[in-house]
Short mmCIF file of C-alpha atoms and ligand atoms in Angstrom, two decimals:
data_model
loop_
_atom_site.label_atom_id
_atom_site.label_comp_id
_atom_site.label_asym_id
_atom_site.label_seq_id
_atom_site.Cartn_x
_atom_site.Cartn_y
_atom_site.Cartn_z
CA UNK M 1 71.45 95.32 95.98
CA UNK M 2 74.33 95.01 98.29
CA UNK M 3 74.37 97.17 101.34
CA UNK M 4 76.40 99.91 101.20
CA UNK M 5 78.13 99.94 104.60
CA UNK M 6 81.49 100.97 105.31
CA UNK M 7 84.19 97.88 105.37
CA UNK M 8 87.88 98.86 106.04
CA UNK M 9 88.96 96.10 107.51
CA UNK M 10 87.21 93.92 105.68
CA UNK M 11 88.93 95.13 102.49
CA UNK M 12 92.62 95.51 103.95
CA UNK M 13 91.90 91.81 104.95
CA UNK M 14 90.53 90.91 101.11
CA UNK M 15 93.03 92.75 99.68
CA UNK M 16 95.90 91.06 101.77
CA UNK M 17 94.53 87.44 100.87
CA UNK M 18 94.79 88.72 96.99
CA UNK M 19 98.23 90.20 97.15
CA UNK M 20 99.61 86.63 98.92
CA UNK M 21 97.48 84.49 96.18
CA UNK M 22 98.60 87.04 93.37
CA UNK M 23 102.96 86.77 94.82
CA UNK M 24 102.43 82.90 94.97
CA UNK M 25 100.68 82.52 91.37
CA UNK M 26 103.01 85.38 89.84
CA UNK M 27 99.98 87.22 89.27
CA UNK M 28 99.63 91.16 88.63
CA UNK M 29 96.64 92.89 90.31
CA UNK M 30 95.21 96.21 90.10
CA UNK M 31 93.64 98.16 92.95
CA UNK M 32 91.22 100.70 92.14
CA UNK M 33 89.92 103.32 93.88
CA UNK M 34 87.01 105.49 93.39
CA UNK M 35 85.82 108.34 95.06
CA UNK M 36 82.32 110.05 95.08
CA UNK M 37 82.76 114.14 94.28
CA UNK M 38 80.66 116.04 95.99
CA UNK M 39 79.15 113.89 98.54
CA UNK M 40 78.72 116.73 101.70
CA UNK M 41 76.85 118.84 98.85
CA UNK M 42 74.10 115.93 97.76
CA UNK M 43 74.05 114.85 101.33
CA UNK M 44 73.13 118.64 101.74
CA UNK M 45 70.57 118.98 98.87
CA UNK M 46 69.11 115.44 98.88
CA UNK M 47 69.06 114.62 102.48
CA UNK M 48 71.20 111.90 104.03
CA UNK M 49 69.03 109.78 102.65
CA UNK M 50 69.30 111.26 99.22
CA UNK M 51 73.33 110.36 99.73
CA UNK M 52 73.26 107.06 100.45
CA UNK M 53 71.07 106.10 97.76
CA UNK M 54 73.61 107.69 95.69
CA UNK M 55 76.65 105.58 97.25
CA UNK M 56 73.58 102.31 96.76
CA UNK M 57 73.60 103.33 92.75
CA UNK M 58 77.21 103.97 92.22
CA UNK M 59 78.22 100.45 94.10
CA UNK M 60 75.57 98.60 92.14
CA UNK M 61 77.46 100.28 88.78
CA UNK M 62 80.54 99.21 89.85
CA UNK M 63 79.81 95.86 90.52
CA UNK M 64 77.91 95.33 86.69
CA UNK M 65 80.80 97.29 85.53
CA UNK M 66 83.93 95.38 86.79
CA UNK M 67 82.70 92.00 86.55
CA UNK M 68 86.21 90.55 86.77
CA UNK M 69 87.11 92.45 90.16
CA UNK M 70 88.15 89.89 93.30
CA UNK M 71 86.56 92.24 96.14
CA UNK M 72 84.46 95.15 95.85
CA UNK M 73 84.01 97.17 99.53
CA UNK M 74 82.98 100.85 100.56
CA UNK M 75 85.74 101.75 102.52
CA UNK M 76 85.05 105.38 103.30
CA UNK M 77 82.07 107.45 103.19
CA UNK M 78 82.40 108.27 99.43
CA UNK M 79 84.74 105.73 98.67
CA UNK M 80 84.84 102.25 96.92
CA UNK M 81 87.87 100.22 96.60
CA UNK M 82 88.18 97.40 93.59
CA UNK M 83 90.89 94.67 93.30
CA UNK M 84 91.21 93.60 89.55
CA UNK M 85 93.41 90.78 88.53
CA UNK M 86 95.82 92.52 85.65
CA UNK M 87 95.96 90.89 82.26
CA UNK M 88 99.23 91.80 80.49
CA UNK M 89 98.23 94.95 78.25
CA UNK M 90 97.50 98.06 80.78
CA UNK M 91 95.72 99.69 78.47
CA UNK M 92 92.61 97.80 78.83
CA UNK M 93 92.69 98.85 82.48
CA UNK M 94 92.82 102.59 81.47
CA UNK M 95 89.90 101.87 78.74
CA UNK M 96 87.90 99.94 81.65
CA UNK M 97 88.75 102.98 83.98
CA UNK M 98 87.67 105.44 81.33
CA UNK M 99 84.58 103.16 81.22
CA UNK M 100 83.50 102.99 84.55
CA UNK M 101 83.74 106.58 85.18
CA UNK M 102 81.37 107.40 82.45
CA UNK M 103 79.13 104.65 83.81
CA UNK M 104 79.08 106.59 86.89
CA UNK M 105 77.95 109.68 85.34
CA UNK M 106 75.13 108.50 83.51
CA UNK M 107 72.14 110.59 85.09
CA UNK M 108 69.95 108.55 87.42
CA UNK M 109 66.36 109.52 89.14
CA UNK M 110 67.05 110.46 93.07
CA UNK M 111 63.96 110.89 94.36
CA UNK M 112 62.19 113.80 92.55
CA UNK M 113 65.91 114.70 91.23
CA UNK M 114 68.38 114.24 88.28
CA UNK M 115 71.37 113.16 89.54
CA UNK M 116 74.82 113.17 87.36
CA UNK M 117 77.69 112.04 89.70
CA UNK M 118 81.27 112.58 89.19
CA UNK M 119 83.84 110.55 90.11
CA UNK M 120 87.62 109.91 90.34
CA UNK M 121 89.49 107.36 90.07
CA UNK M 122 93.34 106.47 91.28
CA UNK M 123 94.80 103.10 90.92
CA UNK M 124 97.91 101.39 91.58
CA UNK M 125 99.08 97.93 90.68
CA UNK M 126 100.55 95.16 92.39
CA UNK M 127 103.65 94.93 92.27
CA UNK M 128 104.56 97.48 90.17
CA UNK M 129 103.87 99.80 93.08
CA UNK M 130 103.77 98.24 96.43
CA UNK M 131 104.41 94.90 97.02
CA UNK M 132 102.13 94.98 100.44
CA UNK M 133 98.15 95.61 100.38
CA UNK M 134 99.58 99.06 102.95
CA UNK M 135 102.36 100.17 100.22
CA UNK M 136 99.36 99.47 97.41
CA UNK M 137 96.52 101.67 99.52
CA UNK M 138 99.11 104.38 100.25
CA UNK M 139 100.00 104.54 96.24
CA UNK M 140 96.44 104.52 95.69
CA UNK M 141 95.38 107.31 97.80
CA UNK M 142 98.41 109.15 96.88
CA UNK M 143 97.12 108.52 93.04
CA UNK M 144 93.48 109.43 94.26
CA UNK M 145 94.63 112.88 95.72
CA UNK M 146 96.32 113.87 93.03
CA UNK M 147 93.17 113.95 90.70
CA UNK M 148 92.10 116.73 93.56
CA UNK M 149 92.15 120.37 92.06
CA UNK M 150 88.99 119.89 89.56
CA UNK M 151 86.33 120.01 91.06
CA UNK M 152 84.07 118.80 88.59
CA UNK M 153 85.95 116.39 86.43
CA UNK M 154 86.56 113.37 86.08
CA UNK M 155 89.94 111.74 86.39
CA UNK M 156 92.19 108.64 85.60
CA UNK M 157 95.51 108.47 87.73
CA UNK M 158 97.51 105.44 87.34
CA UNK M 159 100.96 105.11 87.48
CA UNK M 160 100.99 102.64 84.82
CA UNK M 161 103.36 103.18 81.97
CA UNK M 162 102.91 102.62 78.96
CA UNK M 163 103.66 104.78 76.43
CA UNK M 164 100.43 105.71 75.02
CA UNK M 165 99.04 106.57 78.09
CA UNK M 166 101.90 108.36 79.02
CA UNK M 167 101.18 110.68 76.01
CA UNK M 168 97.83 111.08 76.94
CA UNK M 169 98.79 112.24 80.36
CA UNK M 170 101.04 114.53 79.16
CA UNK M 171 99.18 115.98 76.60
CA UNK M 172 96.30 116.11 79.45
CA UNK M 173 99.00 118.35 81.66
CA UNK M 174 100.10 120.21 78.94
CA UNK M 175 96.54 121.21 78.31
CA UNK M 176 95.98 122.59 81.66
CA UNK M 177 99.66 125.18 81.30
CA UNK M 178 97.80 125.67 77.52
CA UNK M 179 95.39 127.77 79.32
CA UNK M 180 97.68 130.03 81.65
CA UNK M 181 100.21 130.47 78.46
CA UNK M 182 98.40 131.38 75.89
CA UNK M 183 98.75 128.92 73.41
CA UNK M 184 94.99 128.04 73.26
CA UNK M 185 93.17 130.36 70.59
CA UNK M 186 89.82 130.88 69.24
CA UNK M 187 89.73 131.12 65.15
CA UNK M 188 86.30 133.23 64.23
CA UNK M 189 84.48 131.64 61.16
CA UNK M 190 81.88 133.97 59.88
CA UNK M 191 78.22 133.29 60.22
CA UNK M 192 76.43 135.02 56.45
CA UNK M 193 72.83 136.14 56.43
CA UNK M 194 71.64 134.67 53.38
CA UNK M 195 69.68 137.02 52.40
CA UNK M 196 72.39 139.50 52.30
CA UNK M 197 75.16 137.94 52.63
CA UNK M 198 76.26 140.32 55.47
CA UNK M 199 78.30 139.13 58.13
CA UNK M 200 76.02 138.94 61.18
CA UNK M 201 77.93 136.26 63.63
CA UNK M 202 80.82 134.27 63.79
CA UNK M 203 81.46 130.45 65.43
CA UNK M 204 84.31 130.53 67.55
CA UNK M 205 86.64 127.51 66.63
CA UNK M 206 89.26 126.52 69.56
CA UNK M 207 92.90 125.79 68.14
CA UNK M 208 96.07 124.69 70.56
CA UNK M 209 99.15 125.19 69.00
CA UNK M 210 102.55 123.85 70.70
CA UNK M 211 105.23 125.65 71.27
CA UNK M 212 107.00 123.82 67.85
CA UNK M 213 104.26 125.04 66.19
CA UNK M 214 102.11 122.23 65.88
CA UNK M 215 98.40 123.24 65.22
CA UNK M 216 96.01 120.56 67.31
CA UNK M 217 92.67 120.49 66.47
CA UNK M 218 89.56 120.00 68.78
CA UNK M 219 88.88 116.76 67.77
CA UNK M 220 92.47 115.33 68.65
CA UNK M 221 92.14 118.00 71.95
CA UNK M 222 88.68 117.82 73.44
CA UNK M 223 88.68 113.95 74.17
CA UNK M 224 91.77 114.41 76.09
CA UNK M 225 90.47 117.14 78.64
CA UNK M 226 87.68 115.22 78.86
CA UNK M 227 89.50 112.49 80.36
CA UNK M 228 92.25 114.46 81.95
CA UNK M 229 89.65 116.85 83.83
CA UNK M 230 90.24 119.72 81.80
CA UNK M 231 87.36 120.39 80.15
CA UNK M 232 86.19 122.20 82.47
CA UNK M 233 88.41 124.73 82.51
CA UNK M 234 89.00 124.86 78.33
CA UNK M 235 84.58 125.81 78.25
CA UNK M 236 85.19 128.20 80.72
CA UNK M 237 88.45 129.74 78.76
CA UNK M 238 86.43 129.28 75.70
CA UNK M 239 83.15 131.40 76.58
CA UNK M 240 84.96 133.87 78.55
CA UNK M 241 87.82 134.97 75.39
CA UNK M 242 84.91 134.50 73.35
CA UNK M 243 82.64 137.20 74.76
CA UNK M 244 86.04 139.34 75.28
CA UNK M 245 86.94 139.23 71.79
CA UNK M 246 83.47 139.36 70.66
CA UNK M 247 83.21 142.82 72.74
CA UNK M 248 86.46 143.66 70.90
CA UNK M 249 85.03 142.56 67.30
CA UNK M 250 82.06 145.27 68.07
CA UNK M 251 83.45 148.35 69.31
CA UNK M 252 82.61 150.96 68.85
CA UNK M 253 78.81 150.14 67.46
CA UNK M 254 78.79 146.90 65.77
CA UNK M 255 76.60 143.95 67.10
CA UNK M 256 77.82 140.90 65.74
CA UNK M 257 77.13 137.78 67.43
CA UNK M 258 79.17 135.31 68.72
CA UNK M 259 79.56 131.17 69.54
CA UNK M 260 80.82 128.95 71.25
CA UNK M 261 80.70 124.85 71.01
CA UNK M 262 80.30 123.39 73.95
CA UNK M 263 80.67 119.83 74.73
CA UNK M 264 78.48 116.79 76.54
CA UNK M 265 80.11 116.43 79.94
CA UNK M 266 79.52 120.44 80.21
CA UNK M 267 76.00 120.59 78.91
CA UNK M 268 75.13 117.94 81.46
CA UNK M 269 78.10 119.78 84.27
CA UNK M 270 75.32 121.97 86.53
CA UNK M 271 78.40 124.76 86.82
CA UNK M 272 77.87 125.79 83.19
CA UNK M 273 75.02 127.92 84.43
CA UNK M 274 77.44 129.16 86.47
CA UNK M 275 80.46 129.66 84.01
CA UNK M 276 77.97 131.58 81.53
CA UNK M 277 76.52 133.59 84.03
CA UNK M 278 79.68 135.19 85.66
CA UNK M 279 81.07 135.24 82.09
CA UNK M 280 78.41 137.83 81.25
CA UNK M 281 78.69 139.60 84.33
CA UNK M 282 82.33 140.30 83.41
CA UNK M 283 82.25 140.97 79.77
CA UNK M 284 80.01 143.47 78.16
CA UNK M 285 78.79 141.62 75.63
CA UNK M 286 74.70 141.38 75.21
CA UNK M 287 73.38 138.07 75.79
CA UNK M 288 71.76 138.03 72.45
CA UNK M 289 74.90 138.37 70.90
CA UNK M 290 75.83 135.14 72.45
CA UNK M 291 75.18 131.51 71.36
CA UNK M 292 76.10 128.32 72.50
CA UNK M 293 76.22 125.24 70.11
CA UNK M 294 75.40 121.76 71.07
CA UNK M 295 75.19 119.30 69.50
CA UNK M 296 71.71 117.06 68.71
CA UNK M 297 73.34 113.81 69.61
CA UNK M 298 74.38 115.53 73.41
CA UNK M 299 70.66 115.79 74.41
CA UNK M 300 69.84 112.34 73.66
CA UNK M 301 71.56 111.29 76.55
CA UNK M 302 69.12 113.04 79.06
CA UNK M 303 66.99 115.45 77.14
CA UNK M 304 65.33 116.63 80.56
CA UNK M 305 68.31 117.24 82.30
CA UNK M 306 69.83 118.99 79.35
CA UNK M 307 66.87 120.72 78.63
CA UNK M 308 66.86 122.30 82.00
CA UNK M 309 70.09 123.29 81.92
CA UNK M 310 69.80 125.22 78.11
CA UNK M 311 66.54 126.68 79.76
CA UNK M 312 68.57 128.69 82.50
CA UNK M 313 71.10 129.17 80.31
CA UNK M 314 68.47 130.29 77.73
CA UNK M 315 66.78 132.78 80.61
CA UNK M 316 69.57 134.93 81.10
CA UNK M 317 68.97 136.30 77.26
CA UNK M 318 71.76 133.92 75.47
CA UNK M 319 71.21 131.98 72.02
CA UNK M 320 71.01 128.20 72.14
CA UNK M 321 72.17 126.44 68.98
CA UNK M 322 71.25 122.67 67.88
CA UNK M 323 74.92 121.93 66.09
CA UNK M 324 75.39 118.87 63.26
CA UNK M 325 71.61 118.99 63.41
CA UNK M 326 70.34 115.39 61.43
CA UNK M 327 73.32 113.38 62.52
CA UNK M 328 71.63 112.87 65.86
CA UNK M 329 68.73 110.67 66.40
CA UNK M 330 66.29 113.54 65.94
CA UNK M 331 62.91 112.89 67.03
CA UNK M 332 60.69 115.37 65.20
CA UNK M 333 59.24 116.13 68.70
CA UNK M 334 61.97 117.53 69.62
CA UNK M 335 61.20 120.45 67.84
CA UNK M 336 58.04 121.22 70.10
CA UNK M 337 60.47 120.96 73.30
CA UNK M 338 63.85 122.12 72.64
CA UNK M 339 64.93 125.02 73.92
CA UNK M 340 67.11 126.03 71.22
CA UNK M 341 66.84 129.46 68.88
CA UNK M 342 69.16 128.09 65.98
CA UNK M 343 69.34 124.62 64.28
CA UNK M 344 72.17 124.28 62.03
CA UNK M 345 71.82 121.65 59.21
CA UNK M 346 74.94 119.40 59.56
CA UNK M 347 77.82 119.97 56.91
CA UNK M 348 76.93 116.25 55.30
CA UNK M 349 73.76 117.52 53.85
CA UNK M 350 74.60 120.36 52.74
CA UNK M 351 78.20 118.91 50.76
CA UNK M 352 75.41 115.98 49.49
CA UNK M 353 73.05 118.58 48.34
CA UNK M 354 75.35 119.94 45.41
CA UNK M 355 74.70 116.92 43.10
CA UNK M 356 72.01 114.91 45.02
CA UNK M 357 68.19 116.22 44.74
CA UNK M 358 66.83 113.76 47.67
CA UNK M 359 69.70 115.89 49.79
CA UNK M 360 68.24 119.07 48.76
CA UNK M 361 64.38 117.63 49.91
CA UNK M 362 66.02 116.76 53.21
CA UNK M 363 67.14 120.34 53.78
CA UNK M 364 64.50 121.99 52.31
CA UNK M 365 62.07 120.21 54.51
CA UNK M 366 64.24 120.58 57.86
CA UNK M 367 64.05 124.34 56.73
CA UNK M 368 60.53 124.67 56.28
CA UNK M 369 59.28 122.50 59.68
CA UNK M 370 62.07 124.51 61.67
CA UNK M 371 60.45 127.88 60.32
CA UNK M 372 57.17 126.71 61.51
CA UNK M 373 58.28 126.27 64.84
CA UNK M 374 60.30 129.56 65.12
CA UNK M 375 63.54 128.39 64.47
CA UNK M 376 66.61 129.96 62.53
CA UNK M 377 68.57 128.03 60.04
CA UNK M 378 72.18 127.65 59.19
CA UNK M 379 73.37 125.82 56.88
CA UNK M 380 77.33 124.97 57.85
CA UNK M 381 80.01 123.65 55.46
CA UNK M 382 78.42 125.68 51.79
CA UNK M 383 81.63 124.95 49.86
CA UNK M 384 80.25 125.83 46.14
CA UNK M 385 78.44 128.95 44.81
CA UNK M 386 75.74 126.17 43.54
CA UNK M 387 75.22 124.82 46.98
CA UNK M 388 74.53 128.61 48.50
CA UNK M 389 72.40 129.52 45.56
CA UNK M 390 69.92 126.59 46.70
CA UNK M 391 69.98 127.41 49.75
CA UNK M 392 68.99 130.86 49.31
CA UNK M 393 66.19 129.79 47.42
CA UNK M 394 65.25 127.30 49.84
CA UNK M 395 65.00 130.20 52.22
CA UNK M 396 67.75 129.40 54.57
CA UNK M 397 68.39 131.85 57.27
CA UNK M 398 71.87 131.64 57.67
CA UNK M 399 74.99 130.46 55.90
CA UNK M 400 78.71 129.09 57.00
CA UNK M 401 81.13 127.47 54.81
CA UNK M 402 84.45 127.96 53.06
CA UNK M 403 82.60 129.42 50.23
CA UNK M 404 82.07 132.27 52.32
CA UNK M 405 84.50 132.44 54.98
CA UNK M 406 87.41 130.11 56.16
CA UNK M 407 88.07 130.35 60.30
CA UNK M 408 90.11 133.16 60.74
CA UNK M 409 92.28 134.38 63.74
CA UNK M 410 91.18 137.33 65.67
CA UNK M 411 92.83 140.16 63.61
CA UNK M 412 92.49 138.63 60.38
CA UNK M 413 88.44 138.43 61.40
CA UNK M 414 88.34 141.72 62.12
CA UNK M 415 90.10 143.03 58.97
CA UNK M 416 88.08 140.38 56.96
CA UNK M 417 85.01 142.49 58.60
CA UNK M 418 86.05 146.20 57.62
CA UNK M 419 86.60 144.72 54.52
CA UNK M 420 82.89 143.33 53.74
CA UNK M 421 81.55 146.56 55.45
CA UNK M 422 83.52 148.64 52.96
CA UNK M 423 82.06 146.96 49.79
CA UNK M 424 78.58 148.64 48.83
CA UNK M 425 76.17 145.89 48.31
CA UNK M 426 78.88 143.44 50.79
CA UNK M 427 79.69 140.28 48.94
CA UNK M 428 77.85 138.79 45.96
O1 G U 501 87.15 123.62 63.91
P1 G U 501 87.23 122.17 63.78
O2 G U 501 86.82 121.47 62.53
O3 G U 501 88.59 121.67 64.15
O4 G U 501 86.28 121.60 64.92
C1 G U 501 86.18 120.26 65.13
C2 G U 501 85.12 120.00 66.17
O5 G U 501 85.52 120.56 67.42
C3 G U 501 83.78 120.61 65.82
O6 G U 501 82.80 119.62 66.07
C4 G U 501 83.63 121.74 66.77
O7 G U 501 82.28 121.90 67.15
C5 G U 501 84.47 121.32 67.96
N1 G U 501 84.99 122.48 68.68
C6 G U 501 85.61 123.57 68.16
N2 G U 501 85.91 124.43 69.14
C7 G U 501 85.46 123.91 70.30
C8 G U 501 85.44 124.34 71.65
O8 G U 501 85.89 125.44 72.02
N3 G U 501 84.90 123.50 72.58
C9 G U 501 84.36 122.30 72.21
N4 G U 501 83.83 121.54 73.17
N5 G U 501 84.35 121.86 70.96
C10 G U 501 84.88 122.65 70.00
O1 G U 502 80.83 120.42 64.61
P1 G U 502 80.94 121.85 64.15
O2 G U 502 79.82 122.22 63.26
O3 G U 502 81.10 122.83 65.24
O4 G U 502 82.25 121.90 63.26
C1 G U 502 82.70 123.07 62.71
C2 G U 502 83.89 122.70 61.89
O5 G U 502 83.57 122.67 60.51
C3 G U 502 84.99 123.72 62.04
O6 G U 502 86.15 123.04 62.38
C4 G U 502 85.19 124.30 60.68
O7 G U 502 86.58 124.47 60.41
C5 G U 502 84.62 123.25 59.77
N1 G U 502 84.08 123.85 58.54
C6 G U 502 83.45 125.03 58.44
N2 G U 502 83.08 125.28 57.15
C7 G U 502 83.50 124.21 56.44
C8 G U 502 83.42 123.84 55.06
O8 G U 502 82.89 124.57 54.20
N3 G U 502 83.95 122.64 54.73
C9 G U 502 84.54 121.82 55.64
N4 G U 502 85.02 120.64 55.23
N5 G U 502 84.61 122.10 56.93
C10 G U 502 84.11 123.29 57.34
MN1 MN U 503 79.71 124.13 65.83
#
């Protein structure tokens, strides 16, 4: 492993060479710069030691991860610097960005501890932005700072532009204002005993609609604040409106739960703890009436260090829910370790199970092994009054689906509730 000691010079000199080589050839080059978050706080935890072992890791990544890069130096305590010779389409050098900062984060043993590291990244390119290795490192660090302000995220700065990434960066900006102006909701799809069919929770459902009225969904959303730092911020939003509403939803005497997805980089993000604790702190909500959804193929990343964090979250009283359960690689020994309350049987099965009997065996048997180990079932996406019939004789827990209840806004939830709760006998 290369040593990890600190080479300014050395680089400025490197990177000099490269621009002259790159101005004679008519070359483009990209310098990259990445920055370790958090250093002074692992330094603190895990010793100086502990620290430098970290910066050991992270160069080793970089180096399997840009093979093609001309120099590779630490040039500041928790910084690396890369020079990259350009090939003409910039957005490979976004995807390789994108690339190497989830390389970074993949969990790694420090000593007795699970370390996830965060990075940023700024880069400018020759000569787009500097025709001098000075002008490049100034663009870079200006790029660099301006990833500053999340403290947890990751980032990709570039000053590249293309228009695709342009879009991307907008729509990552956008999404930060979408927070402070209120056009981020949370649609409330009901959650049916089966038994019942009483309303007894809801899964909150996150919608952004721009200003021209354009409804985005989560899937278009979600990968974009992951990569423009925002995520973050739109879990935090999410769980704290959540248990607002959900207070809302149940006053005076009502106890409906509520839930909220969450997604990987927060499961494996320590300041989730955090984010749920002060969340219930503020809000009156129970923690029983609160889940969180994850989903199975999240925890097969680092079950241990996910595990510990649903645990903590789990202590303080709050629901932990196994989402698109059976899409994942499940190991059936999960079951004996996961701290989870709820599983809920992934929408696939349960849309197979109206005209497919090995579907049905699937279910029935995910139902039956869950019960044994003290687990509640729901069974999302029951389109059909077929598919809900089975289920209830299956003895599913739970039920979610269009068949029962589309995602609703908050007022139309709460009027679709005093509805069901005026019918004798609820719905049927
Ligand atoms: O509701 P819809 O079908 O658009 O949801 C699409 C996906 O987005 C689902 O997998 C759902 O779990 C996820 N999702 C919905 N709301 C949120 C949210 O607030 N945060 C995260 N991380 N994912 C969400
Ligand atoms: O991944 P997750 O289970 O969180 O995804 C929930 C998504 O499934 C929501 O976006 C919701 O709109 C959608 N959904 C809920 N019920 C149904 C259903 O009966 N059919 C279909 N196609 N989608 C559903
Ligand atoms: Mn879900």
């Amino acid at each position: 492993m290369k040593e990890a000691v600190i080479n300014w010079n050395g680089f400025l000199n490197d990177l000099e060479h490269q621009v002259l080589s790159a101005q004679i050839s008519n070359q483009v080059l990209a310098l990259i710069a990445v920055q370790i978050r958090h250093l002074p706080i692992y330094n603190f935890r895990l010793g100086f030691q502990g620290g430098e072992a970290i910066i050991a890791e992270m160069l080793a990544r970089l180096g399997k991860s840009m093979k093609r890069a001309l120099c590779i130096e630490r040039i500041a305590p928790d910084r690396f610097a890369v020079v990259v010779p350009q090939i003409g389409v910039p957005e490979l050098l976004a995807i390789s960005a994108r690339k190497l900062l989830a390389d970074l984060a993949e969990p790694f043993m420090v000593g007795r501890e699970i370390v996830s590291v965060t990075a940023a990244i700024g880069i400018s390119q020759y000569p787009d932005h500097g025709a001098t290795a000075e002008a490049l490192m100034s663009e870079v660090e200006w790029s660099l700072h301006s990833t500053i302000g999340d403290a947890t995220a990751f980032h990709i700065t570039t000053k590249t532009h293309s228009d695709q990434q342009l879009m991307l960066m907008q729509m990552g900006a956008d999404l930060h204002t979408a927070i402070a102006d209120e056009s981020l909701s949370l649609y409330y799809q009901p959650k049916l005993d089966l038994k019942t069919l009483a309303p007894v929770a809801s899964e909150a459902l996150m919608r952004w609609t721009l200003p021209d009225g354009t409804r985005i969904t989560p899937d278009q959303f979600i990968p974009v604040a992951e990569a423009s730092g925002s995520i973050h911020k739109l879990t935090q939003w999410a769980i704290n409106t959540a248990l607002r509403e959900g207070v809302e939803v149940n006053f005076p005497d009502r106890d409906y739960s509520v839930a909220v997805n969450v997604s990987a980089s927060s499961i494996y993000d320590p300041g989730l703890v955090t984010i749920v604790e002060s969340a219930l702190a503020i809000w009156d909500l129970p923690p029983q009436l609160f889940t969180l959804e994850v989903t199975e193929s999240m925890l097969i990343k680092n079950p241990e260090l996910c595990f510990r964090h649903l645990s903590r979250i789990r202590d303080m009283g709050v629901k932990i829910a196994i989402d698109d359960f059976g899409t994942g690689f499940s190991s059936l020994s999960y079951f004996k370790t996961i701290p989870a309350d709820e599983i809920k049987i992934d929408q696939s099965f349960i849309k197979a199970m109206a005209d497919n009997d090995d579907d049905e065996k699937i279910v029935g048997s995910i139902i039956d092994l869950a019960h044994k180990f003290g687990l509640q079932v729901v069974a999302e996406g029951i389109q059909s009054a077929p598919v809900l019939h089975k289920l209830q004789a299956l003895g599913c827990d739970i039920g979610q689906g269009y068949y029962l209840a589309k995602p609703m806004v908050l007022e139309d939830y709460q009027r679709w509730l005093k509805g069901v709760e005026k019918a004798p006998g609820g719905r049927g």
